[in-house]
Short mmCIF file of C-alpha atoms and ligand atoms in Angstrom, two decimals:
data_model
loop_
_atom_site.label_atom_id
_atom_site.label_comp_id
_atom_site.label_asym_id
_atom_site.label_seq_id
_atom_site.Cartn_x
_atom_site.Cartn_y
_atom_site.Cartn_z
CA UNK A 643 120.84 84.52 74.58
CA UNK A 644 117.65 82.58 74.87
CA UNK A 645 114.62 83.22 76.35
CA UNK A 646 112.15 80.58 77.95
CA UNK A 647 108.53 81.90 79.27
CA UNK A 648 106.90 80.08 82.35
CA UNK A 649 103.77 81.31 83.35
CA UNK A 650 103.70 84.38 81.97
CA UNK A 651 107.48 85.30 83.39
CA UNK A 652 111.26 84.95 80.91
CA UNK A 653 113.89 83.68 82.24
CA UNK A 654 117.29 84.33 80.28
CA UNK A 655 119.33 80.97 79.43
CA UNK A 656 122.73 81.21 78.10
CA UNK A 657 124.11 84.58 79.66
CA UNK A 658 125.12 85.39 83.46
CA UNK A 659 122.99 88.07 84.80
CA UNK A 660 122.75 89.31 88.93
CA UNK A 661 119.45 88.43 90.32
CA UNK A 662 117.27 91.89 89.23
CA UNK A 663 116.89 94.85 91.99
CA UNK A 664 113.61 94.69 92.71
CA UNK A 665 111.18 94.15 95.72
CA UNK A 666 108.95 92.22 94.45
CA UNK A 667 106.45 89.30 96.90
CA UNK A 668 107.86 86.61 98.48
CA UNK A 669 106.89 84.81 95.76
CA UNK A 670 108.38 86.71 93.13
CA UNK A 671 111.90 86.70 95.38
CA UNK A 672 111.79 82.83 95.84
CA UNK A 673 111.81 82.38 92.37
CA UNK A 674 113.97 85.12 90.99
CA UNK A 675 116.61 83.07 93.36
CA UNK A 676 115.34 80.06 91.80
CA UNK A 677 115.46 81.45 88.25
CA UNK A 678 118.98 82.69 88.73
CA UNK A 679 120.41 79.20 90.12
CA UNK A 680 118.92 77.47 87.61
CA UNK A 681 120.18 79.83 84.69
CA UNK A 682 123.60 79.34 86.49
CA UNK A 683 122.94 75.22 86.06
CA UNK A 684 121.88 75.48 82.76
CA UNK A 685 118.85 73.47 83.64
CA UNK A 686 116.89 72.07 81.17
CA UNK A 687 113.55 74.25 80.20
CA UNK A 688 111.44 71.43 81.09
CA UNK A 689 112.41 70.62 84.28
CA UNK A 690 112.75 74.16 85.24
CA UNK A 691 108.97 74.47 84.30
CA UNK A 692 108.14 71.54 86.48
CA UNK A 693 110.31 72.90 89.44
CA UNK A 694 108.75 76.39 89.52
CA UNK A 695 105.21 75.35 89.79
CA UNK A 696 104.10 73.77 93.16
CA UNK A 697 102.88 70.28 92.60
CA UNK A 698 99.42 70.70 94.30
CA UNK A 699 97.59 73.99 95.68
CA UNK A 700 95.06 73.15 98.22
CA UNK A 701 92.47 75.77 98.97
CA UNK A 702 89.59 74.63 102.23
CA UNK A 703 86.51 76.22 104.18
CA UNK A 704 86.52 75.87 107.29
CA UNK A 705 83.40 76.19 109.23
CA UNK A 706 84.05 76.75 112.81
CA UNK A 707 81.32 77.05 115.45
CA UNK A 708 82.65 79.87 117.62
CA UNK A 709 82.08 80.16 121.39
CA UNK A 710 79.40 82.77 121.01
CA UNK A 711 77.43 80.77 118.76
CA UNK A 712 78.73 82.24 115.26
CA UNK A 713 79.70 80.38 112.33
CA UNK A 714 82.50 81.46 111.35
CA UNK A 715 84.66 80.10 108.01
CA UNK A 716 87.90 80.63 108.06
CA UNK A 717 90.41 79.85 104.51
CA UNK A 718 93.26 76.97 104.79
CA UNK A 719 96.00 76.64 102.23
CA UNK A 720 97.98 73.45 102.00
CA UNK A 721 100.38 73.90 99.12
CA UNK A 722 103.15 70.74 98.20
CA UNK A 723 105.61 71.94 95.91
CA UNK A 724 107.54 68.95 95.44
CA UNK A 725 107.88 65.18 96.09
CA UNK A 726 111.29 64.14 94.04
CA UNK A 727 113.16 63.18 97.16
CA UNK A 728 110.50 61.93 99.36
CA UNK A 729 107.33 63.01 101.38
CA UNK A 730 106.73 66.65 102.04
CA UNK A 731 107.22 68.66 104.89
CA UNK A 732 106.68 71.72 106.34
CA UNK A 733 104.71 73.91 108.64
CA UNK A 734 101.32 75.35 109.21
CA UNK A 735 101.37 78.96 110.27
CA UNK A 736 98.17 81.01 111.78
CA UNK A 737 98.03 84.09 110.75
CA UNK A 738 95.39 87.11 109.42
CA UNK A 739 98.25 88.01 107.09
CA UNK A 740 98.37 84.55 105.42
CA UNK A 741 98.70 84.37 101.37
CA UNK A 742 98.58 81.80 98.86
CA UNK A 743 101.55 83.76 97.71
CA UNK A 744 103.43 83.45 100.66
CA UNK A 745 102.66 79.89 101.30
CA UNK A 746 103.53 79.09 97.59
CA UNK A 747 106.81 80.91 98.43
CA UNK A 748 107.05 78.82 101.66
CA UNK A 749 106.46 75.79 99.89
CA UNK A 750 109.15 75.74 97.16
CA UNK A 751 111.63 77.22 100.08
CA UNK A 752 111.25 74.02 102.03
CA UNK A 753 112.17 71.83 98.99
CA UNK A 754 115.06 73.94 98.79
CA UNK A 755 115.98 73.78 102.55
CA UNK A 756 115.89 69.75 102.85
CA UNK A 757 117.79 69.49 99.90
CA UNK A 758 120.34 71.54 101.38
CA UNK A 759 120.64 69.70 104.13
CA UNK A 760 120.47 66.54 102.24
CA UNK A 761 117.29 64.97 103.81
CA UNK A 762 114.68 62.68 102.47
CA UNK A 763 111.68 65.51 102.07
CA UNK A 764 110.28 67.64 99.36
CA UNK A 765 108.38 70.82 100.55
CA UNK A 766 105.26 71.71 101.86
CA UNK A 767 103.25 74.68 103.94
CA UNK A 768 100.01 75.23 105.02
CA UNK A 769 98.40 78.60 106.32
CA UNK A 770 95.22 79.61 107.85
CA UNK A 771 93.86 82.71 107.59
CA UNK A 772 92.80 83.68 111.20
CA UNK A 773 94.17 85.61 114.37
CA UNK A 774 94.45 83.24 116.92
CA UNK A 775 95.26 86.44 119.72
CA UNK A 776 91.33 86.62 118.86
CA UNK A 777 90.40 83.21 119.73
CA UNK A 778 90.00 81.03 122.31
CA UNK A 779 91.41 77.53 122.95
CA UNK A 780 88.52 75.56 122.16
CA UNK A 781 88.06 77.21 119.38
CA UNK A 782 91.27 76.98 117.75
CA UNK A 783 90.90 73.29 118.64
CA UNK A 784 87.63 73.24 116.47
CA UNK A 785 89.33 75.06 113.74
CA UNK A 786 92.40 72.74 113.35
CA UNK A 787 90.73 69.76 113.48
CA UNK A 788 88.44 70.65 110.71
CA UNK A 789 91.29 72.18 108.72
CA UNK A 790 93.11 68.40 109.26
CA UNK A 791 89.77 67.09 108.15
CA UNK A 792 89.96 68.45 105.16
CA UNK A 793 93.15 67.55 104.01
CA UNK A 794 93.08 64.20 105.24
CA UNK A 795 93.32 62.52 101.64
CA UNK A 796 96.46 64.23 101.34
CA UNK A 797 98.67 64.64 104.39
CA UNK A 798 100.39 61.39 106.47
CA UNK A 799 103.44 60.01 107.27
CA UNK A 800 104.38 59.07 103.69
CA UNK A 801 102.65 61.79 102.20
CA UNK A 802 102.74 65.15 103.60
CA UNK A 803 104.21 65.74 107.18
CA UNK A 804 103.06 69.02 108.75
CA UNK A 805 105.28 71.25 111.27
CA UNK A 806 104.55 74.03 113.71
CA UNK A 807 105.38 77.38 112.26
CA UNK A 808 104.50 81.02 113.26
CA UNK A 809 101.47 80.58 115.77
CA UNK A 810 101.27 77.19 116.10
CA UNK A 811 102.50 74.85 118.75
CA UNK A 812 103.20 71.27 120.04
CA UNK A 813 99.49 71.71 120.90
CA UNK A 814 98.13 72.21 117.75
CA UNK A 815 100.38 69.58 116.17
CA UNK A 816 98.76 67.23 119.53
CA UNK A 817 95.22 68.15 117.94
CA UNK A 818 96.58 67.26 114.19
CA UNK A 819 97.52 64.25 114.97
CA UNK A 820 94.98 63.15 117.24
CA UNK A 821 92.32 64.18 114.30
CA UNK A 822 94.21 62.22 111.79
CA UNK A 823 94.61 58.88 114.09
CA UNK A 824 91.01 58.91 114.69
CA UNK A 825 90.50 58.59 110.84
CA UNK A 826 93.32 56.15 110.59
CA UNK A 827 91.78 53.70 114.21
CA UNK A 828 95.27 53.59 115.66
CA UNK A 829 97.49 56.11 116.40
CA UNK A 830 100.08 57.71 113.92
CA UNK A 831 102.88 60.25 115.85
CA UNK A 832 104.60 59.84 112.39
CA UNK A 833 102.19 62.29 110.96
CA UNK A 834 103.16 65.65 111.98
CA UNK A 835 106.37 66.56 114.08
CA UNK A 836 106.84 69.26 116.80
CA UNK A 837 104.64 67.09 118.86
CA UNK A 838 105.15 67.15 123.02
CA UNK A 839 108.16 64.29 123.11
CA UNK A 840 105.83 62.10 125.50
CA UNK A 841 103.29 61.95 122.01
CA UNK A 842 106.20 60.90 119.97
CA UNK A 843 107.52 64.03 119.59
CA UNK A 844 112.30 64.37 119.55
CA UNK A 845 113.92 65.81 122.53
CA UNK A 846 115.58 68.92 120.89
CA UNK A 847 113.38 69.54 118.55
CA UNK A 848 112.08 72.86 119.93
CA UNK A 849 115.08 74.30 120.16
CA UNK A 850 117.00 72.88 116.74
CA UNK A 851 116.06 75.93 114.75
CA UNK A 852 118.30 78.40 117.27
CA UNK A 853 120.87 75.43 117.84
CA UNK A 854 121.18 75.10 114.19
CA UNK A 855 121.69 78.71 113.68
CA UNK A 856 123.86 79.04 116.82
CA UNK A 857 126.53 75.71 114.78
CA UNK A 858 126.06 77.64 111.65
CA UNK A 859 127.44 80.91 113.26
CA UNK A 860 129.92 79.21 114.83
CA UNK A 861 131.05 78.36 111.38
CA UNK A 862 130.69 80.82 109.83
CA UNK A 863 133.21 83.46 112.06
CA UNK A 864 136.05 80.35 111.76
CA UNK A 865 135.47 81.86 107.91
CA UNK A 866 136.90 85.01 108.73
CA UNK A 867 138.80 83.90 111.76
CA UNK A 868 136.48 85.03 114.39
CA UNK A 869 135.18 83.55 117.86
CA UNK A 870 131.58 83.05 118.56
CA UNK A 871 132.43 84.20 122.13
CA UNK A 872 132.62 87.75 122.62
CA UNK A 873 130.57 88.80 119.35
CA UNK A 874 127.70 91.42 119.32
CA UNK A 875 124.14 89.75 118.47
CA UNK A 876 121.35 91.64 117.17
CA UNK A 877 118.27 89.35 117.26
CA UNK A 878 114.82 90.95 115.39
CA UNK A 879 111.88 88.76 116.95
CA UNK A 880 111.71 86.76 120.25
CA UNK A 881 110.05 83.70 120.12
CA UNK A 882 110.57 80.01 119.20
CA UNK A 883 113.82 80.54 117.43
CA UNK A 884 114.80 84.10 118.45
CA UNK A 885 114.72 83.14 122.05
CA UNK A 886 116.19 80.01 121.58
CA UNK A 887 118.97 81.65 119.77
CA UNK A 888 120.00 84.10 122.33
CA UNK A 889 119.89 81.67 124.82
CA UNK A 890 121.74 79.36 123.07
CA UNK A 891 124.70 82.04 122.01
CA UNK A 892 124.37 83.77 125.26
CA UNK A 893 125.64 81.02 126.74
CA UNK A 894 128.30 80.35 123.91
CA UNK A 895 129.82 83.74 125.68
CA UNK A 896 128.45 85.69 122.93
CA UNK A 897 127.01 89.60 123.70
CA UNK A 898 123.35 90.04 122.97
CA UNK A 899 123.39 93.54 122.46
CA UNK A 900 119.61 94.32 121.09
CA UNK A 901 116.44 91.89 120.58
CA UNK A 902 113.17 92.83 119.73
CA UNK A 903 109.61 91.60 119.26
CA UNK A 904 106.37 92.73 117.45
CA UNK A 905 105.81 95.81 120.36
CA UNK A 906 109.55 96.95 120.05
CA UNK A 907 113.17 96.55 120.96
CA UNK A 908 115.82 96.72 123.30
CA UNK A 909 119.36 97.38 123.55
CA UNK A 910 122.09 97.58 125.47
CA UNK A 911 125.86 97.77 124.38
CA UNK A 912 126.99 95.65 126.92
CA UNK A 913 125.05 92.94 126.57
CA UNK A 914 121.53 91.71 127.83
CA UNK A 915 121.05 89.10 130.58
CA UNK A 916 118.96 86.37 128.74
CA UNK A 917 118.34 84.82 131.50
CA UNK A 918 116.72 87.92 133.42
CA UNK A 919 115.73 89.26 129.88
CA UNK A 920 113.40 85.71 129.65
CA UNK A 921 112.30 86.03 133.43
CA UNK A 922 110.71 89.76 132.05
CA UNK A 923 109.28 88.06 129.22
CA UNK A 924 107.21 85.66 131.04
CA UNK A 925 105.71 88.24 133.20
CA UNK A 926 105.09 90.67 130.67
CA UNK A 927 104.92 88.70 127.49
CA UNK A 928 107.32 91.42 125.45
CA UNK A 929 110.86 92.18 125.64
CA UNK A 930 109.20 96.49 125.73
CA UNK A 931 109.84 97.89 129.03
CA UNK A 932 112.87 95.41 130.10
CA UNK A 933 114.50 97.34 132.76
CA UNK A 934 118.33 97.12 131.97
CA UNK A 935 118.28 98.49 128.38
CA UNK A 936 117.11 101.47 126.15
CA UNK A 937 114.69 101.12 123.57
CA UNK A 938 114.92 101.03 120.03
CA UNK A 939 112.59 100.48 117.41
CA UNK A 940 112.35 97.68 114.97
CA UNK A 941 113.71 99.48 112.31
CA UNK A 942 116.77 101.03 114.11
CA UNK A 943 117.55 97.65 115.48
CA UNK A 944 118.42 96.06 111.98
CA UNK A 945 121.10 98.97 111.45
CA UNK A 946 122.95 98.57 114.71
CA UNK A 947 126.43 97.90 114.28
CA UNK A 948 127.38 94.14 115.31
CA UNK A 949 129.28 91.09 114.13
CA UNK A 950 125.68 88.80 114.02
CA UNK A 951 122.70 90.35 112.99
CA UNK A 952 119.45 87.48 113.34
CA UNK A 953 116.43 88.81 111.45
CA UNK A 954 114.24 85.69 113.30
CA UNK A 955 110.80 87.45 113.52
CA UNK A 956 109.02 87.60 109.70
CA UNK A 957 109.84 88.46 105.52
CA UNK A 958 111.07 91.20 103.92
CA UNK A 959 112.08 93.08 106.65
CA UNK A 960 115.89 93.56 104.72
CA UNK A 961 114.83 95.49 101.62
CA UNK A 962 116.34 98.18 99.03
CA UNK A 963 115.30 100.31 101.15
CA UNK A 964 117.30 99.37 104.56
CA UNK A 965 120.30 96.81 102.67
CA UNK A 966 122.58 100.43 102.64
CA UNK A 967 122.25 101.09 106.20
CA UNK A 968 122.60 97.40 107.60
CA UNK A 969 126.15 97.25 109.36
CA UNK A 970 127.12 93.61 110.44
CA UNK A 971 129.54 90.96 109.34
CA UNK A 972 127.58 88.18 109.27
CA UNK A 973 123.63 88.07 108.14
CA UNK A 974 122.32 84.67 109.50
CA UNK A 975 118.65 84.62 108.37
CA UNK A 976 116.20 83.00 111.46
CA UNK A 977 113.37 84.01 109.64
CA UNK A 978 112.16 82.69 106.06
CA UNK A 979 112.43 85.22 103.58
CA UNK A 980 113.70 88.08 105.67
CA UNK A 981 115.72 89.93 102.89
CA UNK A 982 114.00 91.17 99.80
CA UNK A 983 116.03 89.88 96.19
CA UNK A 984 116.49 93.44 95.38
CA UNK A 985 118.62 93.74 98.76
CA UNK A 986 120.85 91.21 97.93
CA UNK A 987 123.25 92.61 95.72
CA UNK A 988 123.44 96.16 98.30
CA UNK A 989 124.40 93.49 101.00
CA UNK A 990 126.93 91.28 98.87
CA UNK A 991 128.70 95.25 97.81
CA UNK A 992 128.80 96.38 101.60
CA UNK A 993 130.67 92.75 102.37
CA UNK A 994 127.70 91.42 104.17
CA UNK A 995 128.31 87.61 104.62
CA UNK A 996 124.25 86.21 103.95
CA UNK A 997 123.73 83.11 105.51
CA UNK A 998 120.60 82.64 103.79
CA UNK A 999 117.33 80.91 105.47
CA UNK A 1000 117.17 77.51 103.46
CA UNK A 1001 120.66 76.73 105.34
CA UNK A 1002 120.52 79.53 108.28
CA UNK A 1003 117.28 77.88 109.84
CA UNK A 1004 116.95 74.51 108.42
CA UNK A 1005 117.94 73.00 111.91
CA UNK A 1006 114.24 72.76 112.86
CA UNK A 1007 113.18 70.56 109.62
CA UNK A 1008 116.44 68.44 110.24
CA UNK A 1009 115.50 67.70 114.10
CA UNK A 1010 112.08 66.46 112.32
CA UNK A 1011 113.63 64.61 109.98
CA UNK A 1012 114.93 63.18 113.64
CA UNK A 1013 111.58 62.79 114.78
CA UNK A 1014 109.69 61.31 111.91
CA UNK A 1015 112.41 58.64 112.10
CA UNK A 1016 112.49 57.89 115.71
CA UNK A 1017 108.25 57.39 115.65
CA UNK A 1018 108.40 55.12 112.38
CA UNK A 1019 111.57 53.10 114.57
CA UNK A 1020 109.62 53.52 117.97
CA UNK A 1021 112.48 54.31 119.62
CA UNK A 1022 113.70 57.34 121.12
CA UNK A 1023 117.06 59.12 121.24
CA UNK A 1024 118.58 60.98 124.09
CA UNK A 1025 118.84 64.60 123.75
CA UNK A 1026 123.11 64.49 123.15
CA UNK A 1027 122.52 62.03 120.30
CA UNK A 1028 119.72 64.67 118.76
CA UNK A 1029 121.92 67.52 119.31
CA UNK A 1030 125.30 65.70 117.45
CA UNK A 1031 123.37 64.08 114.84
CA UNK A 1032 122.33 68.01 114.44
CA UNK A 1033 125.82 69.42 114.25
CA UNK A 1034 127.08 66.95 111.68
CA UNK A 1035 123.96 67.57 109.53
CA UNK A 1036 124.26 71.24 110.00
CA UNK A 1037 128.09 71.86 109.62
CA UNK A 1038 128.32 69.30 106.72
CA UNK A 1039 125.90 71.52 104.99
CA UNK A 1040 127.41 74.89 105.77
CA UNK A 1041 130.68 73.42 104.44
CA UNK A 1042 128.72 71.75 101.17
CA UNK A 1043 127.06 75.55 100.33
CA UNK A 1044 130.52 77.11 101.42
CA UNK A 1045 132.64 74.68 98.80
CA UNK A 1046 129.94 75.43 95.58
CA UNK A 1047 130.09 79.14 96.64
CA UNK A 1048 133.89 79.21 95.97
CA UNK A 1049 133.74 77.21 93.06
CA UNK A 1050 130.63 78.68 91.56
CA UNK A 1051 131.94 82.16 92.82
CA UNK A 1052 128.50 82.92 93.81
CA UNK A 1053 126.98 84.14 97.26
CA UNK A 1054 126.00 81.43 100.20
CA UNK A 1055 122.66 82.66 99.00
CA UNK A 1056 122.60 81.47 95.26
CA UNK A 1057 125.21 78.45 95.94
CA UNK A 1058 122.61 77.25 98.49
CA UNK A 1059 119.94 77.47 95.75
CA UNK A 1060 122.07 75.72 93.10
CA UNK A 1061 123.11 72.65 95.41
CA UNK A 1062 119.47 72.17 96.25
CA UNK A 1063 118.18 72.74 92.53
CA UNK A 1064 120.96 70.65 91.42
CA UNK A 1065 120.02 67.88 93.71
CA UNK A 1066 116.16 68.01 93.31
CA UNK A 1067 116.67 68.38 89.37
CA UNK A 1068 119.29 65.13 89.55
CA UNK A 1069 116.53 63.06 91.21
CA UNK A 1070 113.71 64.06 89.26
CA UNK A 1071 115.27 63.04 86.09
CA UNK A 1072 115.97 59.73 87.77
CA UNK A 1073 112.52 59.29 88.72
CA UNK A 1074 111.78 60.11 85.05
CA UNK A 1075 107.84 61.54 84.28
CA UNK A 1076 105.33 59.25 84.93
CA UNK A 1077 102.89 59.99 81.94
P1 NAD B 2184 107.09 82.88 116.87
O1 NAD B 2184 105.66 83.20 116.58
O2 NAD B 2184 107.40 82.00 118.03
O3 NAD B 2184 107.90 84.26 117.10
C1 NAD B 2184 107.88 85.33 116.22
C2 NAD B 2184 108.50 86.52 116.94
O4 NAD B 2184 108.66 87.60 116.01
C3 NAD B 2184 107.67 87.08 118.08
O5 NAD B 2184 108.51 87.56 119.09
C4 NAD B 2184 106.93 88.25 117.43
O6 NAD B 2184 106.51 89.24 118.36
C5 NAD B 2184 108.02 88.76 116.52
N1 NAD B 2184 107.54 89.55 115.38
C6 NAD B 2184 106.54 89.27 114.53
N2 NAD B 2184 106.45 90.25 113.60
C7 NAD B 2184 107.42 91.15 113.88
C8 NAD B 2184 107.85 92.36 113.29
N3 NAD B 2184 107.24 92.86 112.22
N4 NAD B 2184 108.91 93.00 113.84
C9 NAD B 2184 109.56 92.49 114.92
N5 NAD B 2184 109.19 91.35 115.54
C10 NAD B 2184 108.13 90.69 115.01
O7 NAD B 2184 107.70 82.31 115.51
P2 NAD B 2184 109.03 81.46 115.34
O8 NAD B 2184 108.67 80.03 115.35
O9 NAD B 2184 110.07 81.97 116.23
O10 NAD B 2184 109.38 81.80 113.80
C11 NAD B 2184 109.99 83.03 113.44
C12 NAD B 2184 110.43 82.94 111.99
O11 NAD B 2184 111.31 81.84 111.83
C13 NAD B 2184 109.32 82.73 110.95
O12 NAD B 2184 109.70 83.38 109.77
C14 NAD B 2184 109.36 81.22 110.73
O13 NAD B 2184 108.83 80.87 109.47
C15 NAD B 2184 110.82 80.97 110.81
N6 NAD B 2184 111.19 79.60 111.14
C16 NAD B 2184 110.75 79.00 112.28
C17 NAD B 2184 111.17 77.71 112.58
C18 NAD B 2184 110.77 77.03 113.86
O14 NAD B 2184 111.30 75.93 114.14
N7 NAD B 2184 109.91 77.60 114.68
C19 NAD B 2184 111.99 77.02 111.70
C20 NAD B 2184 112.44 77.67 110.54
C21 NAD B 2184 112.03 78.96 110.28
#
């Protein structure tokens, strides 16, 4: 067996090995997946050196005049891990919590994702270190428009194509883009997506991430013979695509038995009216307190027995610790990085079925694929066109990670890996190294 070193870390060539039981960061998970797929590939040393690194970390200060008269500077990451198959996409979350870690992590997972799903993107995220609950509207205005400022030279339609992500909005992607048409003297709704559709932005697109999820579960239970309609749902986090997603499988006739949100859970056996359960949420702004169901912590509501179990709220909330006493069939990840590498393996002995993020969720990158395309054409689709195109994107991908998983006898998790490292790798060495 041989041993190659990358920046500071081995990975073993020649032998089969499980992914390692550990915790680890984000970071340390995305590429112990990584490692492992491309030890499986056999990929060559070099370009495995190239793919682990990130091919630009971008670190900002950004002064922002607060209401009271402060100055305030807040930190901005922009990281693009890769460019083989085209621009890069991906998010910008707002957040105190934000890493360069995490959005390193983020970074190299959206590479992976689009080349799952077999669109023309490499992968990017951005993060800014600030609690928006804390601030007010002008002044998260003031802070995203510097932030765009600053990365002007290196974000645009051909370059780098920014998304919403945790705590940011169709309004914040409205202020990025204004910012950056300014600079450019014309406007530009090709450079960020998740825009309000009269701004350029794709009917669907705010709900892809739960309708991709919702096709992908639907797919999934044909695998074992099972109907979407009358399964148990267990949904952790209700926003964006939590939400979504119980609306969306509500309606599919499925039973969503338990959601929760950062204040708590709910649950009731026989099902939760989304509807009435959404009603409550608008008044109250948390699921906590919904009349028609007890209440369950966040913790407990990952170990409820159920056929669907949604982690769609934040990482690493599956870990060592937890894997034993998770009881579903199917694990469809909402969430980036919700399950720990070193919970893996407990989840693939129990029988868990992992749908893992980079295929789970990559509905919302796929409906802005959609939408980067419609504002370069200037012209729109209707929502039934988004919503197919979605499906055939969606289910031909499930069925792509599906096939190399039975070939490869691997999980969903590491086949997805290997497809996408397989494809970026192919490329690259196309492209050859421009020296
Ligand atoms: P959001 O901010 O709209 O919602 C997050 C939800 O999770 C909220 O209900 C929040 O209260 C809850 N939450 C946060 N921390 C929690 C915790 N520790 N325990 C329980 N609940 C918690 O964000 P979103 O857009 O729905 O994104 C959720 C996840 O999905 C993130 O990991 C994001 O990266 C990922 N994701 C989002 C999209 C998208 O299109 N929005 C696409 C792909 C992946």
């Amino acid at each position: 067996m041989r041993v190659i070193r990358c920046g500071g870390k081995t990975m073993a060539q020649g032998g089969i090995s499980q992914v390692t039981n550990k915790e680890g960061s984000l970071f340390e998970s995305t590429m112990e997946r990584f490692d492992y797929a491309a030890q499986r590939l056999n990929l060559d040393p070099g370009l495995y050196r190239l793919l682990r690194c990130p091919n630009r970390e971008i670190t900002v200060y950004i002064p922002v005049m607060m209401d009271d008269g402060r100055l305030e500077v807040f930190i901005g990451y922009r990281v693009q891990h890769n460019i083989a198959r085209g621009p890069c996409k991906g998010g910008i979350r707002y957040s105190p919590d934000v890493t360069l870690d995490e959005i390193k992590a983020l970074a190299a997972w959206m590479t992976w994702k689009c080349a799952v799903v077999n669109i023309p993107f490499g992968g990017a995220k951005g993060g800014v270190i600030c609690d928006p609950s804390k601030m007010s509207m002008s002044e998260l205005e003031r802070l995203t428009r510097r932030y765009t400022a600053e990365l002007l030279d290196f974000i645009g339609p051909e370059r780098d194509v920014p998304a919403p992500d945790l705590n940011t909005n169709e309004q914040v992607m409205a202020w990025i883009m204004d910012t950056y048409s300014m600079h450019a003297r014309h406007t530009v709704n090709a450079a960020v997506t998740g825009k309000p559709v009269g701004l350029g932005g794709s009917r669907g697109r705010k709900e892809a991430t739960g309708r991709g999820l919702t096709i992908i579960a639907k797919e999934a239970m044909q695998r074992f013979n099972l109907k979407l309609a009358d399964s148990q749902v267990v949904i952790q986090g209700y926003g964006n695509v939590g939400s979504t997603t119980a609306r969306l499988m509500h309606d599919e006739g499925c039973r969503i038995i338990a959601v929760s949100d950062i204040e708590g859970g709910i649950f009731n056996p026989d099902g939760i009216d989304i509807a009435k359960l959404d009603e409550h949420v608008s008044k109250h702004k948390s699921v906590t307190a919904y009349p028609d169901a007890r209440a369950v912590g966040n913790e407990e509501l990952l170990e409820i027995p159920c056929e669907i179990l949604i982690p769609a709220a934040t990482e690493n909330q599956i870990t060592t610790k937890n894997a034993g006493n998770i009881r579903t069939r199917i694990l469809l990840e909402g969430a980036n990085g919700p399950t720990s590498a070193g919970a893996d393996p407990i989840l693939e002995q129990k029988g868990v079925f992992v749908v893992p993020d980079i295929l789970a969720n990559a509905g919302g990158v796929t409906v802005s694929y959609f939408e980067w395309v419609q504002d370069r054409y200037g012209y729109f689709w209707r929502e039934k066109d988004v919503n197919e195109r979605l499906e055939e994107v969606m289910c031909n991908a499930f069925k792509d990670v599906y096939h190399y998983s039975q070939i490869h006898r691997e999980s969903m998790r590491i086949a997805s890996y290997m497809l996408a490292v397989d494809r970026v790798a192919y490329y690259t060495k196309i492209r050859g190294i421009y020296a």
